[in-house]
N, CA, C and O of each residue as an XYZ file, in Angstrom:
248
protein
N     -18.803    173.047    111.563
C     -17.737    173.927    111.123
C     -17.852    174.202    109.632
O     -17.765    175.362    109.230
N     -18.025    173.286    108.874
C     -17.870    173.528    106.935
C     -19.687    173.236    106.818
O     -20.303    172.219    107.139
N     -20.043    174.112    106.427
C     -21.718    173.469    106.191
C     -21.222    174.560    104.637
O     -20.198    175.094    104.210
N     -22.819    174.416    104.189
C     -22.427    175.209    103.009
C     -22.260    174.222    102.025
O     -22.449    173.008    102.097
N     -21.690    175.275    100.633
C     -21.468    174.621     99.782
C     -19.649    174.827    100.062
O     -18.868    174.890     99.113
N     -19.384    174.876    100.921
C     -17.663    174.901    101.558
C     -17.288    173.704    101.805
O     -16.067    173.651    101.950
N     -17.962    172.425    101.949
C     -17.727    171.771    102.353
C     -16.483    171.164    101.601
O     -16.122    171.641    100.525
N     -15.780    170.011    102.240
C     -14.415    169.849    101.764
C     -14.892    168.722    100.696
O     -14.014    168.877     99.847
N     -15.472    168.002    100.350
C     -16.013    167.366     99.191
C     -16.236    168.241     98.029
O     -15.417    168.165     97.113
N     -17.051    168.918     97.947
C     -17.659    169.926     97.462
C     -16.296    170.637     97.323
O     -15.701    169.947     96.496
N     -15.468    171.672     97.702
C     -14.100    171.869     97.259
C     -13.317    170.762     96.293
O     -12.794    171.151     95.249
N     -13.270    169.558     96.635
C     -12.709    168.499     95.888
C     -12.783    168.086     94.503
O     -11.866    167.740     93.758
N     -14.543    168.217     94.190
C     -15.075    168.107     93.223
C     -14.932    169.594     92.357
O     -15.037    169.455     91.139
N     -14.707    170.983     92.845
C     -14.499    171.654     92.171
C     -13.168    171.527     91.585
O     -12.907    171.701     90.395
N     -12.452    171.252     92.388
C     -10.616    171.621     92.246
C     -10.293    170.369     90.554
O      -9.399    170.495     89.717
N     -11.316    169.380     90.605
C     -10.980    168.138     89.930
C     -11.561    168.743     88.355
O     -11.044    168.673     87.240
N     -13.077    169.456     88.902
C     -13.447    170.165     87.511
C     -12.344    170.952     86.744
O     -12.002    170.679     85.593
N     -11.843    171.913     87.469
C     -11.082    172.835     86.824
C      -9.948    172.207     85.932
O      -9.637    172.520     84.783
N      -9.374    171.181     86.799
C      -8.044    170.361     86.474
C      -8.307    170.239     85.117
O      -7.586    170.756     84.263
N      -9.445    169.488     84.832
C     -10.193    168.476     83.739
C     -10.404    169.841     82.868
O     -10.196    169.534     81.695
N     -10.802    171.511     82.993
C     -11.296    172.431     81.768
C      -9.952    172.822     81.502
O      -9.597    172.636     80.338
N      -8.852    173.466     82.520
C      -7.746    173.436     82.055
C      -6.487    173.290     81.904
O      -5.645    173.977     81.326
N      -6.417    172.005     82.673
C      -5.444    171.169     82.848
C      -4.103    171.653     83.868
O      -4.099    172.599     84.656
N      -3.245    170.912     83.645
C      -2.669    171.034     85.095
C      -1.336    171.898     84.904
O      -0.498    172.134     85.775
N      -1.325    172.359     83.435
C      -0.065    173.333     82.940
C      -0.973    174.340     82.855
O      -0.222    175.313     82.785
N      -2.133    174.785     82.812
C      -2.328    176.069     82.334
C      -2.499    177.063     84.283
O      -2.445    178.276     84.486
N      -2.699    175.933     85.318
C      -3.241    176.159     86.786
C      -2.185    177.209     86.655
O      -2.462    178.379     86.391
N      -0.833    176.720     86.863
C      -0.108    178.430     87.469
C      -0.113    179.358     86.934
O      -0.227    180.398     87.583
N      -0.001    179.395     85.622
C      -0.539    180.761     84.754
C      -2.046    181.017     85.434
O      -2.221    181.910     86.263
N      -2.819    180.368     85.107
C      -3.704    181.036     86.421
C      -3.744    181.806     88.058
O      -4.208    182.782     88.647
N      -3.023    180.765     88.237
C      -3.004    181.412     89.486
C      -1.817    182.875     89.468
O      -1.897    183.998     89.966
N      -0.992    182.337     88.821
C      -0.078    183.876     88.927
C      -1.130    185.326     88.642
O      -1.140    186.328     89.358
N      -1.860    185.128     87.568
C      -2.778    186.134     87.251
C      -3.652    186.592     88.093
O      -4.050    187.729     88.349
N      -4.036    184.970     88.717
C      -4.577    186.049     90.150
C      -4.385    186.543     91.175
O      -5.100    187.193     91.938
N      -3.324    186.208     91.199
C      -2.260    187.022     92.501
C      -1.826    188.604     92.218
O      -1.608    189.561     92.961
N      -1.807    188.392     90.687
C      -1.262    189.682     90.129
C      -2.444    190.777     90.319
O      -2.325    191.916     90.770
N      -3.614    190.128     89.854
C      -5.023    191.128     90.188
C      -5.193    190.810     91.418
O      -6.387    191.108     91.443
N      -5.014    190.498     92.321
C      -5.371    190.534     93.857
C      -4.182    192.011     94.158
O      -4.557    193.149     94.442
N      -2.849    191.595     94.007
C      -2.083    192.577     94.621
C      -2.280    194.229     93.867
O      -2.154    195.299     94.461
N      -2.563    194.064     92.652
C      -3.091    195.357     92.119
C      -4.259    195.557     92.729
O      -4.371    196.780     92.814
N      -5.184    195.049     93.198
C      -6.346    195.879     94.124
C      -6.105    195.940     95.147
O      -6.852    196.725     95.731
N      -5.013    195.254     96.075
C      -5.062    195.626     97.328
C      -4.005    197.501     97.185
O      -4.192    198.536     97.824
N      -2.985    197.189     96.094
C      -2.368    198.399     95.697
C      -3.288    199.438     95.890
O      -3.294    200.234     96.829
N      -4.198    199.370     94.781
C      -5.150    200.925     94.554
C      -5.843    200.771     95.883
O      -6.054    201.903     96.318
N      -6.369    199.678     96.866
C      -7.215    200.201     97.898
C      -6.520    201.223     98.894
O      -6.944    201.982     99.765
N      -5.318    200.925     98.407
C      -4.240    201.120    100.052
C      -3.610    203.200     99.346
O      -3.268    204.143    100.061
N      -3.688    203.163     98.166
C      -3.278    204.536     97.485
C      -3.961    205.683     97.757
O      -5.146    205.653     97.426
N      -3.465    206.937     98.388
C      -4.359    207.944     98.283
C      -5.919    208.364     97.291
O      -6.056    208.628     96.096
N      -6.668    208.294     98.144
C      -7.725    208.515     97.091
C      -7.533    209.626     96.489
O      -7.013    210.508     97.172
N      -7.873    209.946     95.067
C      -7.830    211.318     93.941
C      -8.247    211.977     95.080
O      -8.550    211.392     96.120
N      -8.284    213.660     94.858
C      -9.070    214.513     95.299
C     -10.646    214.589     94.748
O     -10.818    214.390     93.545
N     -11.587    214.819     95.439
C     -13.240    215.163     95.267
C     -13.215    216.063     94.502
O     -12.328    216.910     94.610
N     -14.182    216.149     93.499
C     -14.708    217.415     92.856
C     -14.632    218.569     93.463
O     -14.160    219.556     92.898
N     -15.041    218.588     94.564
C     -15.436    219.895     95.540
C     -14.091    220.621     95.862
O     -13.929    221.820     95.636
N     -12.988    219.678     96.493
C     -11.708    219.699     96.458
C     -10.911    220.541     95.190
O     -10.256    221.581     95.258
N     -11.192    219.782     94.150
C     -10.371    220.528     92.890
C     -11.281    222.028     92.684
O     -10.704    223.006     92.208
N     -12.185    222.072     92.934
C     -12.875    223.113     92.429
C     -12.645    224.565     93.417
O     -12.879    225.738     93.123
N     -12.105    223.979     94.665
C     -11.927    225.205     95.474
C     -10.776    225.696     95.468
O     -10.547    226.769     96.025
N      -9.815    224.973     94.816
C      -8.341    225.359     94.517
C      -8.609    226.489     93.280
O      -8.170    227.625     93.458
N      -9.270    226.197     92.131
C      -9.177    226.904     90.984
C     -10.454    228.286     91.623
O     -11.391    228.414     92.411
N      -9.632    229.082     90.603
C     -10.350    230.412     90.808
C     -10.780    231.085     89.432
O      -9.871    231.525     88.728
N     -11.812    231.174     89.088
C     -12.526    231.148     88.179
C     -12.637    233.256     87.545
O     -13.332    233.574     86.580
């Protein structure tokens, strides 16, 4: 099931690194930030795409 570098050790030892670079007050400011850039890209994926070049160009009349 976990092969990889997924493995749950290997998770353990990362989670302990981070703790140790930036400690255990700075984690939720982290993590809030990345929730904040996760939900802003799922935002723009989910938003009408602009119109195409080809699009704007057939509206205007030259």
């Amino acid at each position: 099931m976990f092969s990889g570098i997924f493995q749950p050790m290997h998770l353990l030892v990362i989670l302990v690194i981070v703790m140790i670079i930036w400690g255990p007050g700075k984690l939720p400011e982290l993590g809030e930030g990345l929730a904040k850039s996760i939900k802003a890209f799922k935002k723009t994926m989910s938003d009408d795409p602009a119109p195409t070049t080809i699009e704007h160009r057939e509206g205007k009349k030259d």
